[in-house]
PDB file of N, CA and C in Angstrom:
ATOM      1  N   MET A   1     -40.476  20.939 -22.077  1.00 73.00           N
ATOM      2  CA  MET A   1     -39.388  21.024 -20.761  1.00 73.00           C
ATOM      3  C   MET A   1     -39.392  20.864 -20.223  1.00 73.00           C
ATOM      4  N   ASP A   2     -40.643  20.285 -18.965  1.00 81.00           N
ATOM      5  CA  ASP A   2     -41.326  19.605 -17.577  1.00 81.00           C
ATOM      6  C   ASP A   2     -40.770  17.980 -18.052  1.00 81.00           C
ATOM      7  N   LYS A   3     -40.824  17.307 -18.711  1.00 87.00           N
ATOM      8  CA  LYS A   3     -40.396  15.884 -18.664  1.00 87.00           C
ATOM      9  C   LYS A   3     -39.432  15.985 -18.768  1.00 87.00           C
ATOM     10  N   LEU A   4     -38.183  16.869 -19.206  1.00 89.00           N
ATOM     11  CA  LEU A   4     -36.585  16.873 -19.095  1.00 89.00           C
ATOM     12  C   LEU A   4     -35.730  17.515 -18.039  1.00 89.00           C
ATOM     13  N   LEU A   5     -36.752  17.979 -17.163  1.00 91.00           N
ATOM     14  CA  LEU A   5     -36.145  18.278 -15.768  1.00 91.00           C
ATOM     15  C   LEU A   5     -35.690  17.805 -14.746  1.00 91.00           C
ATOM     16  N   PRO A   6     -36.446  16.376 -14.770  1.00 90.00           N
ATOM     17  CA  PRO A   6     -36.253  15.544 -13.849  1.00 90.00           C
ATOM     18  C   PRO A   6     -34.265  14.724 -14.460  1.00 90.00           C
ATOM     19  N   PHE A   7     -34.664  14.464 -15.620  1.00 92.00           N
ATOM     20  CA  PHE A   7     -32.760  14.200 -16.252  1.00 92.00           C
ATOM     21  C   PHE A   7     -32.137  14.855 -16.254  1.00 92.00           C
ATOM     22  N   LEU A   8     -32.108  16.593 -16.479  1.00 93.00           N
ATOM     23  CA  LEU A   8     -31.494  17.349 -15.973  1.00 93.00           C
ATOM     24  C   LEU A   8     -31.315  17.625 -14.626  1.00 93.00           C
ATOM     25  N   ALA A   9     -31.952  17.293 -13.404  1.00 94.00           N
ATOM     26  CA  ALA A   9     -31.472  17.457 -12.382  1.00 94.00           C
ATOM     27  C   ALA A   9     -30.531  15.945 -12.010  1.00 94.00           C
ATOM     28  N   VAL A  10     -31.333  15.250 -12.837  1.00 95.00           N
ATOM     29  CA  VAL A  10     -29.898  13.710 -12.246  1.00 95.00           C
ATOM     30  C   VAL A  10     -28.709  14.133 -12.943  1.00 95.00           C
ATOM     31  N   GLY A  11     -28.553  14.648 -14.329  1.00 95.00           N
ATOM     32  CA  GLY A  11     -27.303  15.097 -14.581  1.00 95.00           C
ATOM     33  C   GLY A  11     -26.553  16.080 -13.837  1.00 95.00           C
ATOM     34  N   ALA A  12     -26.900  16.407 -13.378  1.00 96.00           N
ATOM     35  CA  ALA A  12     -26.617  18.059 -12.573  1.00 96.00           C
ATOM     36  C   ALA A  12     -26.157  17.409 -11.032  1.00 96.00           C
ATOM     37  N   LEU A  13     -26.900  16.556 -10.735  1.00 97.00           N
ATOM     38  CA  LEU A  13     -25.965  15.691  -9.424  1.00 97.00           C
ATOM     39  C   LEU A  13     -24.983  14.726  -9.839  1.00 97.00           C
ATOM     40  N   ILE A  14     -25.076  14.184 -10.858  1.00 97.00           N
ATOM     41  CA  ILE A  14     -23.837  13.269 -11.038  1.00 97.00           C
ATOM     42  C   ILE A  14     -22.844  13.963 -11.457  1.00 97.00           C
ATOM     43  N   LEU A  15     -22.662  15.011 -12.444  1.00 97.00           N
ATOM     44  CA  LEU A  15     -22.073  16.219 -12.413  1.00 97.00           C
ATOM     45  C   LEU A  15     -21.340  16.715 -11.199  1.00 97.00           C
ATOM     46  N   PHE A  16     -22.209  16.885 -10.200  1.00 96.00           N
ATOM     47  CA  PHE A  16     -21.738  17.310  -8.763  1.00 96.00           C
ATOM     48  C   PHE A  16     -21.265  16.702  -8.228  1.00 96.00           C
ATOM     49  N   VAL A  17     -21.521  14.989  -7.899  1.00 96.00           N
ATOM     50  CA  VAL A  17     -20.756  14.017  -7.394  1.00 96.00           C
ATOM     51  C   VAL A  17     -19.320  14.096  -8.072  1.00 96.00           C
ATOM     52  N   VAL A  18     -19.526  13.774  -9.457  1.00 96.00           N
ATOM     53  CA  VAL A  18     -17.997  13.608  -9.993  1.00 96.00           C
ATOM     54  C   VAL A  18     -16.975  14.464  -9.670  1.00 96.00           C
ATOM     55  N   VAL A  19     -17.433  15.721  -9.469  1.00 96.00           N
ATOM     56  CA  VAL A  19     -16.526  16.823  -9.386  1.00 96.00           C
ATOM     57  C   VAL A  19     -15.795  16.757  -7.988  1.00 96.00           C
ATOM     58  N   LEU A  20     -16.620  16.769  -6.872  1.00 96.00           N
ATOM     59  CA  LEU A  20     -16.437  16.401  -5.425  1.00 96.00           C
ATOM     60  C   LEU A  20     -16.034  15.687  -5.287  1.00 96.00           C
ATOM     61  N   ASN A  21     -15.784  14.352  -5.897  1.00 95.00           N
ATOM     62  CA  ASN A  21     -15.253  13.199  -5.610  1.00 95.00           C
ATOM     63  C   ASN A  21     -13.320  13.197  -6.309  1.00 95.00           C
ATOM     64  N   LEU A  22     -13.835  14.297  -7.307  1.00 94.00           N
ATOM     65  CA  LEU A  22     -11.918  14.670  -8.138  1.00 94.00           C
ATOM     66  C   LEU A  22     -11.202  15.493  -7.379  1.00 94.00           C
ATOM     67  N   SER A  23     -12.347  16.612  -6.666  1.00 94.00           N
ATOM     68  CA  SER A  23     -11.356  17.607  -5.621  1.00 94.00           C
ATOM     69  C   SER A  23     -10.797  16.741  -4.315  1.00 94.00           C
ATOM     70  N   LEU A  24     -11.825  15.631  -3.759  1.00 92.00           N
ATOM     71  CA  LEU A  24     -11.509  15.197  -3.035  1.00 92.00           C
ATOM     72  C   LEU A  24     -10.062  13.872  -2.944  1.00 92.00           C
ATOM     73  N   ILE A  25      -9.841  13.337  -4.020  1.00 87.00           N
ATOM     74  CA  ILE A  25      -8.886  12.852  -4.363  1.00 87.00           C
ATOM     75  C   ILE A  25      -7.774  13.905  -4.863  1.00 87.00           C
ATOM     76  N   ALA A  26      -7.586  14.793  -5.076  1.00 87.00           N
ATOM     77  CA  ALA A  26      -7.098  15.732  -5.378  1.00 87.00           C
ATOM     78  C   ALA A  26      -6.177  16.328  -3.766  1.00 87.00           C
ATOM     79  N   TRP A  27      -7.241  16.719  -3.182  1.00 85.00           N
ATOM     80  CA  TRP A  27      -6.869  16.682  -1.616  1.00 85.00           C
ATOM     81  C   TRP A  27      -6.061  15.924  -0.780  1.00 85.00           C
ATOM     82  N   ALA A  28      -6.655  14.715  -0.904  1.00 80.00           N
ATOM     83  CA  ALA A  28      -5.779  13.598  -0.405  1.00 80.00           C
ATOM     84  C   ALA A  28      -4.488  13.476  -0.964  1.00 80.00           C
ATOM     85  N   ARG A  29      -4.472  13.288  -2.029  1.00 76.00           N
ATOM     86  CA  ARG A  29      -3.126  13.601  -2.528  1.00 76.00           C
ATOM     87  C   ARG A  29      -2.288  14.552  -1.926  1.00 76.00           C
ATOM     88  N   ARG A  30      -2.037  15.843  -1.807  1.00 76.00           N
ATOM     89  CA  ARG A  30      -1.906  16.749  -1.215  1.00 76.00           C
ATOM     90  C   ARG A  30      -1.434  16.675  -0.055  1.00 76.00           C
ATOM     91  N   LYS A  31      -2.580  15.960   0.652  1.00 73.00           N
ATOM     92  CA  LYS A  31      -2.172  15.926   2.537  1.00 73.00           C
ATOM     93  C   LYS A  31      -1.591  14.602   2.408  1.00 73.00           C
ATOM     94  N   SER A  32      -1.398  13.394   1.975  1.00 67.00           N
ATOM     95  CA  SER A  32      -1.018  12.232   2.182  1.00 67.00           C
ATOM     96  C   SER A  32       1.196  11.827   2.007  1.00 67.00           C
ATOM     97  N   GLY A  33       1.314  13.191   1.493  1.00 66.00           N
ATOM     98  CA  GLY A  33       2.896  12.916   1.903  1.00 66.00           C
ATOM     99  C   GLY A  33       3.703  12.235   2.939  1.00 66.00           C
ATOM    100  N   PRO A  34       3.572  12.893   4.015  1.00 66.00           N
ATOM    101  CA  PRO A  34       4.294  12.180   4.870  1.00 66.00           C
ATOM    102  C   PRO A  34       3.849  10.649   5.089  1.00 66.00           C
ATOM    103  N   ALA A  35       2.765  10.711   4.880  1.00 64.00           N
ATOM    104  CA  ALA A  35       1.850   9.025   5.094  1.00 64.00           C
ATOM    105  C   ALA A  35       2.584   7.967   4.376  1.00 64.00           C
ATOM    106  N   ASP A  36       2.774   8.294   2.905  1.00 67.00           N
ATOM    107  CA  ASP A  36       3.457   7.760   1.790  1.00 67.00           C
ATOM    108  C   ASP A  36       5.049   7.603   2.246  1.00 67.00           C
ATOM    109  N   ASP A  37       5.407   8.366   3.170  1.00 70.00           N
ATOM    110  CA  ASP A  37       7.317   8.137   3.866  1.00 70.00           C
ATOM    111  C   ASP A  37       6.987   7.174   4.690  1.00 70.00           C
ATOM    112  N   ALA A  38       5.873   7.587   5.585  1.00 74.00           N
ATOM    113  CA  ALA A  38       6.051   6.688   6.795  1.00 74.00           C
ATOM    114  C   ALA A  38       5.708   4.472   5.861  1.00 74.00           C
ATOM    115  N   LEU A  39       4.969   4.964   5.266  1.00 75.00           N
ATOM    116  CA  LEU A  39       4.632   3.567   4.393  1.00 75.00           C
ATOM    117  C   LEU A  39       5.596   2.926   4.305  1.00 75.00           C
ATOM    118  N   SER A  40       6.549   3.802   2.814  1.00 77.00           N
ATOM    119  CA  SER A  40       7.946   3.476   2.287  1.00 77.00           C
ATOM    120  C   SER A  40       8.482   3.050   3.004  1.00 77.00           C
ATOM    121  N   ARG A  41       9.205   3.657   4.380  1.00 81.00           N
ATOM    122  CA  ARG A  41      10.201   3.197   5.866  1.00 81.00           C
ATOM    123  C   ARG A  41       9.337   2.078   6.403  1.00 81.00           C
ATOM    124  N   GLY A  42       8.356   1.766   6.628  1.00 83.00           N
ATOM    125  CA  GLY A  42       7.793   0.359   6.516  1.00 83.00           C
ATOM    126  C   GLY A  42       7.804  -0.637   6.360  1.00 83.00           C
ATOM    127  N   ILE A  43       7.717  -0.902   4.900  1.00 84.00           N
ATOM    128  CA  ILE A  43       7.748  -1.596   4.059  1.00 84.00           C
ATOM    129  C   ILE A  43       9.238  -1.964   3.868  1.00 84.00           C
ATOM    130  N   ASN A  44      10.644  -0.770   4.129  1.00 87.00           N
ATOM    131  CA  ASN A  44      11.424  -1.215   3.699  1.00 87.00           C
ATOM    132  C   ASN A  44      11.951  -1.992   5.141  1.00 87.00           C
ATOM    133  N   ALA A  45      11.537  -1.520   6.547  1.00 91.00           N
ATOM    134  CA  ALA A  45      11.954  -2.169   7.435  1.00 91.00           C
ATOM    135  C   ALA A  45      11.627  -3.675   7.302  1.00 91.00           C
ATOM    136  N   ALA A  46      10.074  -3.959   6.906  1.00 92.00           N
ATOM    137  CA  ALA A  46       9.574  -5.502   6.552  1.00 92.00           C
ATOM    138  C   ALA A  46      10.685  -5.678   6.187  1.00 92.00           C
ATOM    139  N   SER A  47      11.366  -5.616   4.726  1.00 92.00           N
ATOM    140  CA  SER A  47      12.275  -6.117   3.967  1.00 92.00           C
ATOM    141  C   SER A  47      13.300  -6.422   4.720  1.00 92.00           C
ATOM    142  N   ALA A  48      13.881  -5.555   5.549  1.00 93.00           N
ATOM    143  CA  ALA A  48      14.779  -5.775   6.084  1.00 93.00           C
ATOM    144  C   ALA A  48      14.697  -6.895   6.854  1.00 93.00           C
ATOM    145  N   ALA A  49      13.696  -6.481   7.762  1.00 95.00           N
ATOM    146  CA  ALA A  49      13.758  -7.633   8.780  1.00 95.00           C
ATOM    147  C   ALA A  49      13.211  -9.142   8.192  1.00 95.00           C
ATOM    148  N   ARG A  50      12.974  -8.922   7.172  1.00 94.00           N
ATOM    149  CA  ARG A  50      12.620 -10.501   6.211  1.00 94.00           C
ATOM    150  C   ARG A  50      14.250 -11.263   5.917  1.00 94.00           C
ATOM    151  N   LYS A  51      14.646 -10.145   5.481  1.00 95.00           N
ATOM    152  CA  LYS A  51      16.146 -10.476   4.613  1.00 95.00           C
ATOM    153  C   LYS A  51      17.068 -10.744   5.973  1.00 95.00           C
ATOM    154  N   ALA A  52      17.491 -10.505   7.236  1.00 96.00           N
ATOM    155  CA  ALA A  52      17.573 -10.987   8.036  1.00 96.00           C
ATOM    156  C   ALA A  52      17.185 -12.146   8.589  1.00 96.00           C
ATOM    157  N   ARG A  53      16.190 -12.193   8.788  1.00 95.00           N
ATOM    158  CA  ARG A  53      15.343 -13.849   9.421  1.00 95.00           C
ATOM    159  C   ARG A  53      16.503 -14.916   8.346  1.00 95.00           C
ATOM    160  N   GLU A  54      16.189 -14.537   6.776  1.00 95.00           N
ATOM    161  CA  GLU A  54      16.201 -15.665   6.029  1.00 95.00           C
ATOM    162  C   GLU A  54      18.449 -16.128   6.159  1.00 95.00           C
ATOM    163  N   LYS A  55      18.858 -15.215   5.974  1.00 96.00           N
ATOM    164  CA  LYS A  55      20.123 -15.415   6.410  1.00 96.00           C
ATOM    165  C   LYS A  55      20.364 -15.865   7.880  1.00 96.00           C
ATOM    166  N   GLN A  56      19.711 -15.609   8.570  1.00 96.00           N
ATOM    167  CA  GLN A  56      19.623 -15.951  10.175  1.00 96.00           C
ATOM    168  C   GLN A  56      19.198 -17.627   9.696  1.00 96.00           C
ATOM    169  N   GLU A  57      18.296 -18.059   9.344  1.00 95.00           N
ATOM    170  CA  GLU A  57      18.006 -19.335   8.684  1.00 95.00           C
ATOM    171  C   GLU A  57      18.991 -19.922   7.875  1.00 95.00           C
ATOM    172  N   ALA A  58      19.819 -19.287   6.975  1.00 94.00           N
ATOM    173  CA  ALA A  58      20.900 -20.073   6.144  1.00 94.00           C
ATOM    174  C   ALA A  58      21.828 -20.635   7.487  1.00 94.00           C
ATOM    175  N   ASP A  59      22.582 -19.551   7.758  1.00 94.00           N
ATOM    176  CA  ASP A  59      23.224 -19.712   8.785  1.00 94.00           C
ATOM    177  C   ASP A  59      23.247 -20.907   9.880  1.00 94.00           C
ATOM    178  N   LEU A  60      21.827 -20.870  10.114  1.00 94.00           N
ATOM    179  CA  LEU A  60      21.597 -21.874  11.348  1.00 94.00           C
ATOM    180  C   LEU A  60      21.673 -22.999  10.734  1.00 94.00           C
ATOM    181  N   ASN A  61      21.206 -23.151   9.294  1.00 92.00           N
ATOM    182  CA  ASN A  61      21.404 -24.640   8.144  1.00 92.00           C
ATOM    183  C   ASN A  61      22.884 -24.854   8.079  1.00 92.00           C
ATOM    184  N   GLU A  62      23.805 -24.315   7.880  1.00 92.00           N
ATOM    185  CA  GLU A  62      24.932 -24.442   7.777  1.00 92.00           C
ATOM    186  C   GLU A  62      25.628 -24.715   8.567  1.00 92.00           C
ATOM    187  N   LEU A  63      24.810 -24.112   9.595  1.00 92.00           N
ATOM    188  CA  LEU A  63      25.854 -24.684  11.363  1.00 92.00           C
ATOM    189  C   LEU A  63      24.980 -26.412  11.552  1.00 92.00           C
ATOM    190  N   HIS A  64      24.135 -26.419  10.754  1.00 92.00           N
ATOM    191  CA  HIS A  64      23.212 -27.487  11.198  1.00 92.00           C
ATOM    192  C   HIS A  64      24.248 -28.915  10.506  1.00 92.00           C
ATOM    193  N   ARG A  65      24.332 -28.249   8.979  1.00 90.00           N
ATOM    194  CA  ARG A  65      25.074 -29.380   8.003  1.00 90.00           C
ATOM    195  C   ARG A  65      26.344 -29.848   8.790  1.00 90.00           C
ATOM    196  N   ARG A  66      27.379 -28.969   8.894  1.00 90.00           N
ATOM    197  CA  ARG A  66      28.648 -28.655   9.797  1.00 90.00           C
ATOM    198  C   ARG A  66      28.314 -29.677  11.031  1.00 90.00           C
ATOM    199  N   VAL A  67      27.371 -29.942  12.074  1.00 89.00           N
ATOM    200  CA  VAL A  67      27.754 -30.519  12.872  1.00 89.00           C
ATOM    201  C   VAL A  67      27.166 -31.945  12.623  1.00 89.00           C
ATOM    202  N   SER A  68      26.255 -31.755  11.360  1.00 86.00           N
ATOM    203  CA  SER A  68      25.747 -33.408  11.341  1.00 86.00           C
ATOM    204  C   SER A  68      26.974 -33.936  10.841  1.00 86.00           C
ATOM    205  N   GLY A  69      27.952 -33.003   9.551  1.00 83.00           N
ATOM    206  CA  GLY A  69      29.059 -33.412   9.195  1.00 83.00           C
ATOM    207  C   GLY A  69      29.861 -34.212  10.593  1.00 83.00           C
ATOM    208  N   LEU A  70      29.907 -33.728  11.674  1.00 79.00           N
ATOM    209  CA  LEU A  70      31.211 -33.701  12.535  1.00 79.00           C
ATOM    210  C   LEU A  70      30.565 -35.574  13.603  1.00 79.00           C
ATOM    211  N   LYS A  71      28.763 -35.510  13.584  1.00 70.00           N
ATOM    212  CA  LYS A  71      28.857 -36.840  13.773  1.00 70.00           C
ATOM    213  C   LYS A  71      29.081 -38.342  13.248  1.00 70.00           C
ATOM    214  N   LYS A  72      29.407 -37.926  12.042  1.00 57.00           N
ATOM    215  CA  LYS A  72      29.338 -39.282  11.314  1.00 57.00           C
ATOM    216  C   LYS A  72      30.616 -39.834  11.158  1.00 57.00           C
TER     217      LYS A  72
END
């Protein structure tokens, strides 16, 4: 029995760490509601800004094409 004691101690420690990690993950998921919303809003804003830049670039290219056509 004395030879098994270190193995039991290590097993109990591993089990404790696993349970602690799972409880911390569950706690973080409950707490992260507003942060996820803010992240989603940030992603949506970045996507909208990218689309606006692409549209502006397309408009500028179209204007450049028209001006080049007038120069000929």
